[in-house]
XYZ file of C-alpha atoms in Angstrom:
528
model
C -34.718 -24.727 30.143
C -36.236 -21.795 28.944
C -36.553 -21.112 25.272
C -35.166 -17.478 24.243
C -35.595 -17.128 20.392
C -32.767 -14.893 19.272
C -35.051 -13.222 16.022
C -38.003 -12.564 18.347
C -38.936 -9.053 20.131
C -41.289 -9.781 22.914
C -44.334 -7.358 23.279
C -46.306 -7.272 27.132
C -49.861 -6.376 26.946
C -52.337 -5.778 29.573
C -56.210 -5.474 29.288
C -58.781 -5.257 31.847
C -59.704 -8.153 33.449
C -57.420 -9.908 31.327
C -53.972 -11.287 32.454
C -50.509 -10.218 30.905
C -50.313 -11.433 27.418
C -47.098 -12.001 25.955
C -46.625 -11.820 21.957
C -43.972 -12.710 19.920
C -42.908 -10.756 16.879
C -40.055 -12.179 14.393
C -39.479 -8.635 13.421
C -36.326 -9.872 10.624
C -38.944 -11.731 8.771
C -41.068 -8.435 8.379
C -38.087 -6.247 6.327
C -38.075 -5.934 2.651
C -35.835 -8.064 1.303
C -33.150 -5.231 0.477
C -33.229 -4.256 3.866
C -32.468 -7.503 5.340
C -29.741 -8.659 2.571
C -27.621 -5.101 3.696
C -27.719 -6.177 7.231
C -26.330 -9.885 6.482
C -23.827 -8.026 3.914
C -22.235 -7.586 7.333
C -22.108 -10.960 8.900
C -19.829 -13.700 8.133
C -20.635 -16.796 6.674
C -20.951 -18.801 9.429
C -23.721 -17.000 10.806
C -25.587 -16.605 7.915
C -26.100 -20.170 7.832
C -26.971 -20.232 11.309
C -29.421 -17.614 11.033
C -30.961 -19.441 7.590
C -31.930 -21.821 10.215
C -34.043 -20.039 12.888
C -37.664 -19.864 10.414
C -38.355 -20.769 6.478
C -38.339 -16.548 6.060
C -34.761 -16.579 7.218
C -33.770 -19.214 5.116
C -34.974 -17.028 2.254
C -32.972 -14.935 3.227
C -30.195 -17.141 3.900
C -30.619 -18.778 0.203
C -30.891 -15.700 -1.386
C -28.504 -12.944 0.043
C -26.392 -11.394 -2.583
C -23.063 -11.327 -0.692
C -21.352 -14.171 0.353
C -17.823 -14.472 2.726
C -16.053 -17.218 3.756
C -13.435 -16.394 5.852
C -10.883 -19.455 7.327
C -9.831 -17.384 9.882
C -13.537 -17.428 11.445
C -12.591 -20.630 11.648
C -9.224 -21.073 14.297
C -10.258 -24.658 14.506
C -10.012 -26.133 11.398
C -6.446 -25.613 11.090
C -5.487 -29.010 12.541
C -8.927 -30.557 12.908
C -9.465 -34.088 11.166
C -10.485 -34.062 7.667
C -13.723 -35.169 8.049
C -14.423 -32.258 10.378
C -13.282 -29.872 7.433
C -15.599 -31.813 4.969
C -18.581 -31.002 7.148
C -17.677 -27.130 6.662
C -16.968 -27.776 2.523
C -20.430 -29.900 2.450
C -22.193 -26.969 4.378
C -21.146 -24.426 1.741
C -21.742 -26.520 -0.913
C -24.790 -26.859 -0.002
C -25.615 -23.560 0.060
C -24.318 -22.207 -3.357
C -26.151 -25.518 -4.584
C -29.289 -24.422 -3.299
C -29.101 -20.778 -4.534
C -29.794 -22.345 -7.806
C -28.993 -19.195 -10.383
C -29.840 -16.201 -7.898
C -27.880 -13.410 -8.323
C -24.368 -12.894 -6.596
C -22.958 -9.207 -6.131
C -19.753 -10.312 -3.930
C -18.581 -13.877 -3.211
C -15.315 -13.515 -1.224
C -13.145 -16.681 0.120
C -9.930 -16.798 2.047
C -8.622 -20.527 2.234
C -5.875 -22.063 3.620
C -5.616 -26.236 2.672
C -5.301 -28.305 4.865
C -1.892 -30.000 4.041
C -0.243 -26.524 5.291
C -1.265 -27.868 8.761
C -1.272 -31.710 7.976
C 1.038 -33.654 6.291
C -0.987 -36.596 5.446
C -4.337 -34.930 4.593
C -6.463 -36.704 1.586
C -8.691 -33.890 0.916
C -8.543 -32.932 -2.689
C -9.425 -29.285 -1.591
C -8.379 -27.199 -4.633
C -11.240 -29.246 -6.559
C -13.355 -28.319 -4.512
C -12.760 -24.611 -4.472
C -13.058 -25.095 -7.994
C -16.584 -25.621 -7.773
C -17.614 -22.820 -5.553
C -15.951 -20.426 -8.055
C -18.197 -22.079 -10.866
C -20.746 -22.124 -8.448
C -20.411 -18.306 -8.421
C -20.451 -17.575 -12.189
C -23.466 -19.749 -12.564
C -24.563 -17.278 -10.197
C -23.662 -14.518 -12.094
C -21.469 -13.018 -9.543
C -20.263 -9.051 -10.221
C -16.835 -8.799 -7.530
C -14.896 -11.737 -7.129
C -12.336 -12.230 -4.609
C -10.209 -15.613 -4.028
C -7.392 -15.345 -1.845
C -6.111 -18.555 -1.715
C -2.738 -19.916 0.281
C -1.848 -22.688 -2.281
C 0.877 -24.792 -0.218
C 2.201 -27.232 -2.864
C 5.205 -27.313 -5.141
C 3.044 -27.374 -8.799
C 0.729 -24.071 -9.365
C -2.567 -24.776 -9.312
C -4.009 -24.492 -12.832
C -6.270 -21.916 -13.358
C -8.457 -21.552 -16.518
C -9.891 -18.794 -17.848
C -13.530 -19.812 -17.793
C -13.818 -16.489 -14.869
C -12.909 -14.159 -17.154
C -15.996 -15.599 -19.893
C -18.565 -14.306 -17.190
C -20.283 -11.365 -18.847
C -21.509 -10.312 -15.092
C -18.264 -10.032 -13.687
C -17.014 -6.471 -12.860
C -14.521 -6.667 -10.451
C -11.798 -10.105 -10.270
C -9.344 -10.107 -7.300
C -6.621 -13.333 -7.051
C -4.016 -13.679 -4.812
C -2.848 -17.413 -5.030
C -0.015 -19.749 -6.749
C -1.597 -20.620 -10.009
C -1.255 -20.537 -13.834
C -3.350 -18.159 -15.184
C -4.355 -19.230 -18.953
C -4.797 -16.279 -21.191
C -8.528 -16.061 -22.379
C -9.447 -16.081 -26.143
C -9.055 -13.026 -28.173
C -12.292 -13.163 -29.701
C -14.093 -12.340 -26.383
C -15.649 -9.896 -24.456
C -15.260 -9.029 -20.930
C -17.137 -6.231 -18.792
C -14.022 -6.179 -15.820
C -13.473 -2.389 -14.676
C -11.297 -4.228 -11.917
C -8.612 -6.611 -11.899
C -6.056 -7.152 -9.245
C -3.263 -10.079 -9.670
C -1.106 -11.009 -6.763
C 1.203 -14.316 -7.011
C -0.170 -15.613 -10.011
C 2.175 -17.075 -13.063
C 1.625 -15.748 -16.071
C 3.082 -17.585 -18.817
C 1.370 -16.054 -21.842
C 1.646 -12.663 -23.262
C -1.062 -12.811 -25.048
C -2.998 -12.241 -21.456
C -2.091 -8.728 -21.608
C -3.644 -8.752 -25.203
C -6.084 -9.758 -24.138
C -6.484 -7.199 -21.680
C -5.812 -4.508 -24.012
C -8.160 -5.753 -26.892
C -11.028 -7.262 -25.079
C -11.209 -5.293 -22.046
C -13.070 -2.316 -23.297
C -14.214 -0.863 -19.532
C -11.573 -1.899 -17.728
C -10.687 1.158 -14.952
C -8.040 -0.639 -12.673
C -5.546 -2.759 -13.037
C -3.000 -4.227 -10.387
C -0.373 -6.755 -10.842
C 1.599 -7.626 -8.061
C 4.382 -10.179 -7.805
C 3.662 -11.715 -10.956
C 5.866 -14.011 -12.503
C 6.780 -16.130 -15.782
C 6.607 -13.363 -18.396
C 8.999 -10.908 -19.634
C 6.579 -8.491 -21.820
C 4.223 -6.720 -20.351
C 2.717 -4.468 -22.821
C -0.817 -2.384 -22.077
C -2.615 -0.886 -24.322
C -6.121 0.271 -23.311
C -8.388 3.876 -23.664
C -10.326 3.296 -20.960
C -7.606 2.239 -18.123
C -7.275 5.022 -14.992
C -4.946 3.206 -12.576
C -2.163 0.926 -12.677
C -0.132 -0.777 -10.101
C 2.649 -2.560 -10.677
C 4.761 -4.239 -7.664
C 6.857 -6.575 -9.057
C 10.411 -5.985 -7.007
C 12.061 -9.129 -9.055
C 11.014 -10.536 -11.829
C 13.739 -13.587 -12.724
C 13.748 -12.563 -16.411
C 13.702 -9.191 -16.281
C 10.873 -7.246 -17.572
C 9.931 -5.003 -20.382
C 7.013 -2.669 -19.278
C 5.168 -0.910 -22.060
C 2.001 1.159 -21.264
C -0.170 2.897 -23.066
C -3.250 4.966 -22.160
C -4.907 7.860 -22.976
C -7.109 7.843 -19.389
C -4.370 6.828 -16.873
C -4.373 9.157 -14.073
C -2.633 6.765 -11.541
C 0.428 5.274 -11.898
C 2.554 2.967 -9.342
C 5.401 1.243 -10.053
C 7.388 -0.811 -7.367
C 10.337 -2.374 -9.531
C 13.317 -3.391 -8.111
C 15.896 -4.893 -10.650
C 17.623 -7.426 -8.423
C 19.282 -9.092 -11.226
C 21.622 -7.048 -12.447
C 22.839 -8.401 -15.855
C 18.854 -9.047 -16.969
C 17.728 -6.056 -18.848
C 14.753 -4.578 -18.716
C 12.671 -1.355 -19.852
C 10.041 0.844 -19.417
C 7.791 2.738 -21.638
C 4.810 4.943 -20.713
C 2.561 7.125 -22.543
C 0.067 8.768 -20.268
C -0.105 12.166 -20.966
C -3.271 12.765 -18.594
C -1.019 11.220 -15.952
C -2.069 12.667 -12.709
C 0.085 10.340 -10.104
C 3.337 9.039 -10.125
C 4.852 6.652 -6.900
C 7.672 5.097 -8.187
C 9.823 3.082 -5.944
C 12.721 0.361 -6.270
C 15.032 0.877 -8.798
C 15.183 2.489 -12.538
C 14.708 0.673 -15.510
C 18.100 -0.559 -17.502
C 16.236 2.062 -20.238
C 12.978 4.175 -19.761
C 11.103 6.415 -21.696
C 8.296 8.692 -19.865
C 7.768 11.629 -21.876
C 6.483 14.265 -21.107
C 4.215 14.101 -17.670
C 2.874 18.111 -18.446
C -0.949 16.612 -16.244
C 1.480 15.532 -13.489
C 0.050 17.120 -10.088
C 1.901 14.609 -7.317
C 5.030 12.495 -7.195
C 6.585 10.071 -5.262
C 9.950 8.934 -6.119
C 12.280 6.421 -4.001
C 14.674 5.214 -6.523
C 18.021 3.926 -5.791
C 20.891 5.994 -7.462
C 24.284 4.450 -8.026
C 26.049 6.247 -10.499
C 25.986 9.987 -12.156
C 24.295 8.674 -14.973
C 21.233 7.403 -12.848
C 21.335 10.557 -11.221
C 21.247 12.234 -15.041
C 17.982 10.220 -15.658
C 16.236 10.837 -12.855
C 16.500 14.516 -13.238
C 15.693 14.351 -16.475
C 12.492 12.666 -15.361
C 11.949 15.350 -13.000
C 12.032 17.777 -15.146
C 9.284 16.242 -17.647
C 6.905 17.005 -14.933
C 6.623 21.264 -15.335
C 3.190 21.153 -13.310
C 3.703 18.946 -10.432
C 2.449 20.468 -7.129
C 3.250 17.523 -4.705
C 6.529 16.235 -4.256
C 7.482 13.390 -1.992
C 11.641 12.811 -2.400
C 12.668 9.721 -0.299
C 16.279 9.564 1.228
C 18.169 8.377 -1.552
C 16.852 10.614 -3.882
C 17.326 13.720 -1.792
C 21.012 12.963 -1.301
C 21.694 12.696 -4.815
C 19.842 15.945 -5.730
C 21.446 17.867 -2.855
C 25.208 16.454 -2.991
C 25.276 17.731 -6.697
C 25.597 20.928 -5.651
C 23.346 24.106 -6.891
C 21.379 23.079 -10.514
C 18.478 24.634 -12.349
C 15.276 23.788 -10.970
C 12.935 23.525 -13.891
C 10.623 21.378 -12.289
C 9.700 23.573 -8.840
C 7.816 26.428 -10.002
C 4.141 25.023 -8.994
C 5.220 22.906 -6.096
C 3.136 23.467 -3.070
C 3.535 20.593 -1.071
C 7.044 19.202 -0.325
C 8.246 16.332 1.523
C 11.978 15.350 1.651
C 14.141 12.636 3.498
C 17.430 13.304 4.452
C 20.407 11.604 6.596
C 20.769 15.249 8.095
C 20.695 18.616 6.956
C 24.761 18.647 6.755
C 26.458 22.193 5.999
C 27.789 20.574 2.523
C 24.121 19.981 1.798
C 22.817 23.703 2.960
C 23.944 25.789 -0.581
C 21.951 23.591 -2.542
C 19.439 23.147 -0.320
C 18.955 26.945 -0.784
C 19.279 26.812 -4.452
C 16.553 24.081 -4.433
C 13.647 26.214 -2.211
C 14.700 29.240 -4.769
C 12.877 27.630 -7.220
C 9.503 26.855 -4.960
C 7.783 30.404 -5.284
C 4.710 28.892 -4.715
C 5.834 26.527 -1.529
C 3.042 26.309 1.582
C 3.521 23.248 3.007
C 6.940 21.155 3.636
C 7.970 18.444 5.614
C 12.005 17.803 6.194
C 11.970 14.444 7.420
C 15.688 12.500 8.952
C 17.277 9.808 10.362
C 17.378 9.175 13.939
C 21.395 8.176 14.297
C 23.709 10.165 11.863
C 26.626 8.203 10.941
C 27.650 10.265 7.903
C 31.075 11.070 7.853
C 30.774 14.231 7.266
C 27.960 15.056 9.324
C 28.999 18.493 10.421
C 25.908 20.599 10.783
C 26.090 23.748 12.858
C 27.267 26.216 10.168
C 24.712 27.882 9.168
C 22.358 30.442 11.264
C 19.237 32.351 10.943
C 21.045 35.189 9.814
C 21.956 32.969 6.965
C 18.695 31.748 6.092
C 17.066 35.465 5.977
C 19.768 36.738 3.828
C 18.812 34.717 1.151
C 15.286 36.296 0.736
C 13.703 32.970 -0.599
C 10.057 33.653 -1.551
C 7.917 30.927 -0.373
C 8.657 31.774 3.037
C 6.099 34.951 2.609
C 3.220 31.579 1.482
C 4.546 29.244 4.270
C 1.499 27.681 6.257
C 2.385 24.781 7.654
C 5.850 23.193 8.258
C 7.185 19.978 9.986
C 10.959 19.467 11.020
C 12.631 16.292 12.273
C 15.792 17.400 14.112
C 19.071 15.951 13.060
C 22.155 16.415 14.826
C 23.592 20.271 15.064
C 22.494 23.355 14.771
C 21.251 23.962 11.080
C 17.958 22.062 11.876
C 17.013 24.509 14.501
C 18.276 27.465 13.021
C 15.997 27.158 10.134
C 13.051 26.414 11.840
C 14.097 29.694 14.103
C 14.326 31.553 10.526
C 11.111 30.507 9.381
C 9.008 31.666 12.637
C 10.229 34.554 12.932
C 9.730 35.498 9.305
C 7.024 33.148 7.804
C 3.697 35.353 8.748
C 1.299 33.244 7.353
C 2.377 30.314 9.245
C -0.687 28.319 10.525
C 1.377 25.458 12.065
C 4.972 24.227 13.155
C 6.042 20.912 14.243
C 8.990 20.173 15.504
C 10.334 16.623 15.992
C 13.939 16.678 18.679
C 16.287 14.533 20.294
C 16.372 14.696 24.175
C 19.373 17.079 24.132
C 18.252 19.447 22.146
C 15.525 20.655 24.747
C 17.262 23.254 26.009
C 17.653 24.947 22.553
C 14.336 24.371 21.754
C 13.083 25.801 24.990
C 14.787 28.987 23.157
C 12.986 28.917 20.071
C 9.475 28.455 22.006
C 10.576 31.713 23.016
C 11.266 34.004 19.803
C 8.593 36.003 17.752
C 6.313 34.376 15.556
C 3.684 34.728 13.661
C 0.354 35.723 15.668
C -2.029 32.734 14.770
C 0.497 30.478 14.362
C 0.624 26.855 16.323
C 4.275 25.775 17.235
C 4.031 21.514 18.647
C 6.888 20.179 19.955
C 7.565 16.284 20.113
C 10.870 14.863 21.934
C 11.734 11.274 20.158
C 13.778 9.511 22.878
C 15.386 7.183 20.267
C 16.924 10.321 18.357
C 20.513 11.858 19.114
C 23.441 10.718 19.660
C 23.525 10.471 23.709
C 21.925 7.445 23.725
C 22.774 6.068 20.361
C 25.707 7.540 18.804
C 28.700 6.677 20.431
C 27.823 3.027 21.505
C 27.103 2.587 17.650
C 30.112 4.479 16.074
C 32.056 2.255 18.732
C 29.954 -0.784 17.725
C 30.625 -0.020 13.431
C 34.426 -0.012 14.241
C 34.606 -3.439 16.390
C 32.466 -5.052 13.772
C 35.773 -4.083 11.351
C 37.992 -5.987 13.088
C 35.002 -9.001 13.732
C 32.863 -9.070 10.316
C 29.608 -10.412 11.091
C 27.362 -11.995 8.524
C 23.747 -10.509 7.331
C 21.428 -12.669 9.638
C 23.348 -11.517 13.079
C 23.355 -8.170 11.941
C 19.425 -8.581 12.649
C 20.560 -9.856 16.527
C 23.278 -7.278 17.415
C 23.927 -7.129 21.564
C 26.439 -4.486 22.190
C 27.287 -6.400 25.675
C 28.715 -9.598 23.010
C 31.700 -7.272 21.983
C 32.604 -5.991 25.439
C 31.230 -2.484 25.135
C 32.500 -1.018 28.787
């Protein structure tokens, strides 16, 4: 068998009188070491070792590289393999961090997933053992550390605080099950990043922690934490913040605090109803707002005057929601990107006509709508009076109207251009989604004909409204404008509407429960 090194470049030379000559040339062994440590930055763990084998230069290389991932997935195997074959693959990377001794680490990143997930009678004591590699990787002075670990047992893994004591460590990602211990107050730590996901936190004096001994801290990222009910941050050097929590059991009370903080996201969702909870935020260099879920039982945002873009997709029950979140809309006097999700389009539209004290920057607007309904149309109108400065919008709706009163053919072009709204003269780019009716198309025929500085139109319809739209393809528009046209076969009502009106008023008579909902076959209640 022949022998083909895999590191070697072979060279042919040919003198006089001599025969071919063939050299061998490890050409890895020849980079500078920061060369060669970028190109195994790229390759997985598994082949790093296997590489650290082909010369003593490689294993160098090998020993020494400053990035280190261990990914379970590379290994499909090990999922049900014995546990002695999974030992071999623990002893290899101890090993390795062993044999680093104290050389630097940049990035040691490990996705695990124990063995008693696939195996009920596994004896590996594998959370020890990952343990050790994350010691392993402070004594190695490691700067990003990522453990994403699928704990599958009924106590939390205990996590101490000894990560947070490593004065190299810059960025500290964990998603597992665990306890996280709050570290002392009287320490130091030089995190700018920290992202939580899963983890328990049972003492509030974490977030004091975080607020009194994280001095650089940038980024911060908690996401479905549990076990504590006060959350309060309090930092001058914090710039983003995400917090996904949808339900906390004990409710929450949210306090931040930070002169910096440009970006804010908040995905709260108050699924226990008689828990109270709060929010207070004072950010006034707050840049970015996405708030989804629900509101707060009581929040206080003052005044957002930095705001340039929000996001809001809050549920709104009752007037007095409805009250708040205007009011929170109208703390934000500067905002120039607005993305309104369904539920909080409906609410702002069915009021009827209001002052819009929050529209007069607003360049960029994206709304979600059941339909653009002729109830909905007057304020509609009352709400683009207020967007002078309006060049891009996107009306986005639902496939399958089942609104009640979903009539929506009542209003025409004619309509639209007597109302002389402004930002139709700044109008570059637009994008429709058809509902049912006529209103859709109407305005879209309003605002070609009229909008002369229109770079772009797209226009999302139903399969029978292609004759209509073969119309407007036809009327006068602007001359450098771009008008796309993109037929969704799953919107309308031909295919959809009456089979599921018909469907809704079966299921009256036969109530199903939530879990068949997800399983529905019109043909099982005798649709003809």
């Amino acid at each position: 068998m022949e022998h083909k090194p895999k590191l070697m470049a072979t060279v042919s030379r040919q003198g006089q009188g001599v025969h071919a000559e063939s050299i061998m040339i490890d050409r890895l062994s020849n980079l500078p070491d920061p060369i060669a440590h970028h190109i195994f930055s790229f390759v997985d763990l598994k082949d790093i070792v296997r590489v650290g084998c082909a010369s003593k230069r490689c294993r160098q290389f090998h020993l020494s590289t400053p990035t280190l991932s261990f990914n379970f997935n590379e290994f499909p195997d090990m999922k049900k393999s014995p546990c002695s074959k999974r030992l071999e693959v623990m002893n290899s990377l101890d090993r390795l961090l062993a044999h680093r001794r104290n050389d630097k680490l940049k990035r040691f990143h490990i996705h695990w997933v124990p063995h008693n997930r696939y195996v009920e009678d596994c004896s590996c004591d594998e959370s020890f053992r990952i343990m050790t590699w994350v010691y392993d990787a402070v004594r190695c002075k490691v700067e990003d550390l990522d453990l994403d670990i699928c704990v599958h047992q009924e106590t939390p893994l205990a996590l101490s605080s000894f990560m947070f004591l490593c004065d190299s460590l810059r960025s500290l990602s964990v998603n597992m099950k665990c306890v996280l211990k709050a570290p002392p107050l009287d320490s130091s730590s030089n995190l700018k990043s920290l992202n939580l996901r899963e983890v328990c936190i049972v003492e509030e004096e974490f977030f004091t922690w975080i607020s009194c001994c994280c001095k650089c801290i940038k980024e911060l990222r908690l996401h479905d934490i549990y076990g504590v009910q006060n959350i309060t941050i309090e930092s001058s050097s914090l710039e983003s913040f995400v917090f996904r929590c949808p339900g906390l059991s004990a409710g929450c009370n949210l306090n931040i605090s930070g002169e910096k903080l440009e970006s804010l996201h908040i995905y709260w969702g108050n699924i226990f109803l008689d828990r109270k909870s709060s929010l207070n935020l004072f950010a006034p260099n707050l840049k970015s707002l996405i708030w989804w879920g629900s509101l707060f039982s009581h929040q206080n945002v003052g005044k957002l005057t930095c705001l340039e873009k929000a996001e809001l997709s809050l549920k709104v029950k009752s007037g007095k929601e409805f009250d708040i979140i205007y009011e929170i809309l109208c703390s934000m006097p500067e905002v120039k990107v607005l993305i309104l999700h369904k539920e909080i389009t409906k609410a702002l539209l069915k009021e009827g006509p209001m002052p819009t004290l929050f529209c007069a920057r607003i360049h960029y607007l994206q709304m979600h709508m059941e339909g653009l309904f002729d109830f909905l149309v007057p304020a509609m109108v009352c709400f683009f009076r207020g967007m002078p400065s309006l060049n891009t919008l996107y009306l986005k709706s639902d496939q399958i109207t089942f609104h009640p009163e979903a009539r929506s053919s009542g209003f025409d072009a004619e309509f639209w251009k007597s109302q002389n709204l402004a930002f139709i003269k700044k109008l570059r780019l637009i994008n429709i989604e058809l509902s049912n009716g006529s209103n859709g198309i109407e305005l879209a025929r309003y605002i070609l004909e009229h909008a002369q500085n229109l770079e772009k139109m797209a226009i999302v319809h139903s399969p029978e409204q292609s004759n209509a739209i073969g119309k407007l393809n036809e009327s006068k528009k602007a001359p450098n404008a771009i008008v796309v046209f993109e037929e969704d076969q799953e919107r309308g009502t031909r295919k959809h509407g009456p089979r599921a009106f018909w469907l809704f008023s079966r299921m009256l008579q036969r109530p199903l429960s939530l879990d068949s909902i997800w399983s529905l076959n019109f043909d099982d209640y005798g649709y003809p």
